[in-house]
């Protein structure tokens, strides 16, 4: 996560090419729920709240609200791997007579993209170390700091550890903004980089090291806020 899939989808979603389309954005929870997705699409296209509980009812409603329309649908952060469930999803998105439905799906799992695609999937490549360093410099207000030569050596090593992930570079940059050179060194040498590097990045429970470093540096009252927010589904 954090490599830029959602950011790219938002750029397409807000592009002037689709300004005359009804646009639908659905965050797909890790517990896949086709009824919830269908209701969300109906609600956003019809601008009327939909709370149907039956798949056939949703399909009939989708046929009606999508008929004759050009619609852009973004399904963000898909985790479901079951082929039959994905086929159900694809069938649901094809409903609507004489409709033109453009669907963008983001996922961090390349296998899912290969199962559900109708055109060749687009894979966002990781950023270079130099690009990560540029982000860190900007977010940390590097140009206003003394001892730039010393900090740059440390900062470039931190950028390398970001693994080409833009979100990692951003969060680390903010973290370093008010830190001394010794604290930059501590961030670079933190054991968190090594521990979290062993995690499966495609796991729904994967936490980038950069975010864990940011969290560990927070005052206790902010940690409590984050812990509370974690109780709610995204």
XYZ file of C-alpha atoms in Angstrom:
234
model
C 0.000 0.000 0.000
C 0.966 3.633 -0.425
C 2.526 3.297 -3.844
C -0.106 5.555 -5.446
C -2.928 3.364 -6.806
C -5.689 5.363 -5.126
C -4.044 8.689 -5.982
C -3.896 7.762 -9.673
C -7.520 6.588 -9.611
C -8.560 9.927 -8.078
C -6.794 11.815 -10.868
C -8.780 9.851 -13.456
C -11.989 10.197 -11.418
C -11.648 13.994 -11.367
C -10.446 14.360 -14.978
C -12.449 16.637 -17.248
C -12.938 13.730 -19.669
C -15.499 12.340 -17.210
C -17.087 15.614 -16.085
C -20.402 14.740 -17.775
C -20.489 11.196 -16.382
C -22.277 10.189 -13.203
C -19.263 9.169 -11.095
C -19.238 6.504 -8.409
C -16.487 5.847 -5.861
C -16.744 2.714 -3.714
C -14.182 1.744 -1.106
C -14.278 -2.062 -1.124
C -13.837 -3.316 2.422
C -11.570 -6.257 3.164
C -14.686 -8.288 3.926
C -16.131 -8.390 0.416
C -19.856 -7.565 0.274
C -21.440 -7.547 -3.180
C -24.760 -6.243 -1.826
C -23.028 -3.314 -0.141
C -21.171 -2.483 -3.363
C -24.373 -2.704 -5.404
C -26.272 -0.466 -2.986
C -23.477 2.090 -3.031
C -23.505 2.247 -6.840
C -27.295 2.596 -6.949
C -27.232 5.319 -4.271
C -24.553 7.385 -6.012
C -26.011 7.111 -9.525
C -29.649 7.662 -8.530
C -28.822 10.105 -5.699
C -31.303 8.188 -3.549
C -30.300 6.071 -0.563
C -30.437 2.348 -1.377
C -30.571 -0.289 1.371
C -31.712 -3.379 -0.494
C -30.775 -6.777 0.928
C -31.464 -9.027 -2.055
C -29.043 -9.447 -4.981
C -31.811 -9.825 -7.565
C -33.462 -6.604 -6.403
C -30.140 -4.799 -6.678
C -29.568 -6.172 -10.177
C -33.003 -4.997 -11.323
C -32.368 -1.559 -9.854
C -28.933 -1.366 -11.469
C -30.425 -2.224 -14.865
C -32.781 0.714 -14.452
C -30.367 3.346 -13.092
C -27.538 2.464 -15.506
C -29.682 2.141 -18.651
C -28.582 4.521 -21.392
C -26.012 6.232 -19.173
C -22.286 6.801 -19.343
C -20.997 6.030 -15.851
C -17.545 5.975 -14.272
C -17.178 3.561 -11.345
C -14.073 3.254 -9.176
C -13.799 0.252 -6.862
C -10.903 1.107 -4.596
C -8.763 -1.448 -2.762
C -10.177 -4.811 -3.833
C -8.991 -7.825 -1.797
C -11.384 -10.570 -2.902
C -9.624 -13.473 -4.677
C -12.403 -16.011 -5.239
C -12.927 -16.345 -9.036
C -16.685 -17.026 -8.821
C -17.232 -13.996 -6.576
C -15.211 -11.823 -8.953
C -17.291 -13.135 -11.869
C -20.441 -12.090 -9.980
C -18.990 -8.623 -9.549
C -18.126 -8.351 -13.251
C -21.627 -9.465 -14.247
C -23.218 -6.894 -11.954
C -21.170 -4.103 -13.524
C -22.350 -5.035 -17.039
C -26.028 -4.367 -16.306
C -27.961 -1.563 -17.998
C -29.234 -1.521 -21.584
C -27.283 0.760 -23.938
C -25.082 1.877 -21.054
C -21.371 2.657 -21.166
C -19.880 1.793 -17.790
C -16.183 2.511 -17.307
C -14.847 0.628 -14.291
C -11.506 1.217 -12.580
C -10.427 -1.233 -9.887
C -7.430 -0.708 -7.633
C -5.753 -3.562 -5.784
C -2.325 -4.209 -4.321
C -2.551 -7.888 -5.399
C -1.425 -8.472 -8.975
C -3.178 -11.857 -9.000
C -6.559 -10.200 -8.403
C -5.931 -7.744 -11.239
C -5.215 -10.631 -13.610
C -8.434 -12.416 -12.606
C -10.797 -9.481 -13.046
C -9.287 -7.363 -15.824
C -10.946 -6.766 -19.187
C -8.013 -4.714 -20.470
C -4.341 -5.098 -19.614
C -3.823 -4.125 -15.941
C -1.700 -1.049 -15.295
C 0.969 -1.597 -12.665
C 2.424 1.427 -10.882
C 6.149 0.969 -10.501
C 7.923 1.967 -7.271
C 9.551 5.388 -7.141
C 13.316 5.676 -7.421
C 15.421 6.419 -4.346
C 16.090 9.906 -5.727
C 12.360 10.564 -6.066
C 11.770 9.422 -2.475
C 14.594 11.681 -1.315
C 13.034 14.638 -3.143
C 9.752 14.051 -1.283
C 11.533 13.719 2.066
C 13.464 16.937 1.437
C 10.287 18.829 0.645
C 8.223 17.472 3.555
C 11.038 17.878 6.106
C 11.818 21.507 5.112
C 15.353 20.337 4.370
C 16.441 23.599 2.716
C 15.981 25.484 5.999
C 18.185 23.137 8.013
C 21.841 23.511 9.031
C 24.387 20.742 8.374
C 22.794 19.841 5.047
C 25.707 17.696 3.867
C 25.511 15.500 6.950
C 21.724 15.279 6.824
C 21.687 14.445 3.128
C 23.816 11.335 3.670
C 21.422 10.154 6.370
C 18.332 11.224 4.425
C 19.320 9.370 1.268
C 19.753 6.173 3.250
C 16.301 6.679 4.783
C 14.908 7.296 1.278
C 16.384 3.976 0.155
C 14.577 2.226 3.011
C 11.240 3.678 1.860
C 11.238 1.031 -0.859
C 9.904 3.310 -3.573
C 6.642 3.993 -1.704
C 5.480 7.618 -1.930
C 3.380 7.408 1.243
C 6.422 6.178 3.160
C 8.540 9.102 1.960
C 5.796 11.597 2.845
C 5.224 10.304 6.370
C 8.955 10.085 7.092
C 9.450 13.604 5.732
C 6.837 14.984 8.127
C 8.411 12.994 10.971
C 11.869 14.476 10.303
C 10.629 18.048 10.007
C 11.374 19.007 13.624
C 14.139 16.470 14.321
C 17.833 17.026 15.012
C 20.596 15.320 13.048
C 20.970 12.752 15.864
C 17.270 11.993 15.615
C 17.576 11.597 11.840
C 20.297 9.048 12.559
C 18.025 7.248 15.038
C 15.259 7.019 12.429
C 17.714 5.614 9.901
C 18.962 2.949 12.337
C 15.578 2.015 13.823
C 14.898 -1.708 14.194
C 11.368 -1.112 12.908
C 12.706 -1.114 9.333
C 14.057 -4.653 9.788
C 11.075 -6.091 11.667
C 8.401 -4.868 9.253
C 10.487 -5.752 6.192
C 9.668 -9.400 7.000
C 5.917 -8.838 6.621
C 3.991 -9.811 3.499
C 3.215 -6.518 1.739
C 0.048 -8.015 0.234
C -1.313 -8.869 3.664
C -4.307 -6.751 4.739
C -2.533 -6.284 8.076
C 0.743 -5.011 6.603
C 1.899 -1.722 8.121
C 4.670 0.209 6.319
C 7.690 0.824 8.557
C 7.463 4.550 7.854
C 3.950 4.720 9.308
C 4.950 2.674 12.340
C 7.882 5.035 12.925
C 5.535 8.010 12.717
C 3.104 6.348 15.113
C 5.825 5.415 17.619
C 7.003 9.032 17.761
C 3.539 10.434 18.562
C 2.626 11.735 22.007
C 0.420 9.326 24.023
C -2.810 11.296 23.490
C -2.453 11.042 19.698
C -1.702 7.331 19.906
C -4.990 6.905 21.776
C -6.819 8.778 19.004
C -5.355 6.483 16.361
C -6.161 3.390 18.420
C -9.767 4.577 18.738
C -10.073 5.275 14.993
C -8.760 1.777 14.265
C -11.979 0.367 15.754
C -13.969 1.616 12.764
C -13.930 0.023 9.287
C -12.297 2.150 6.631
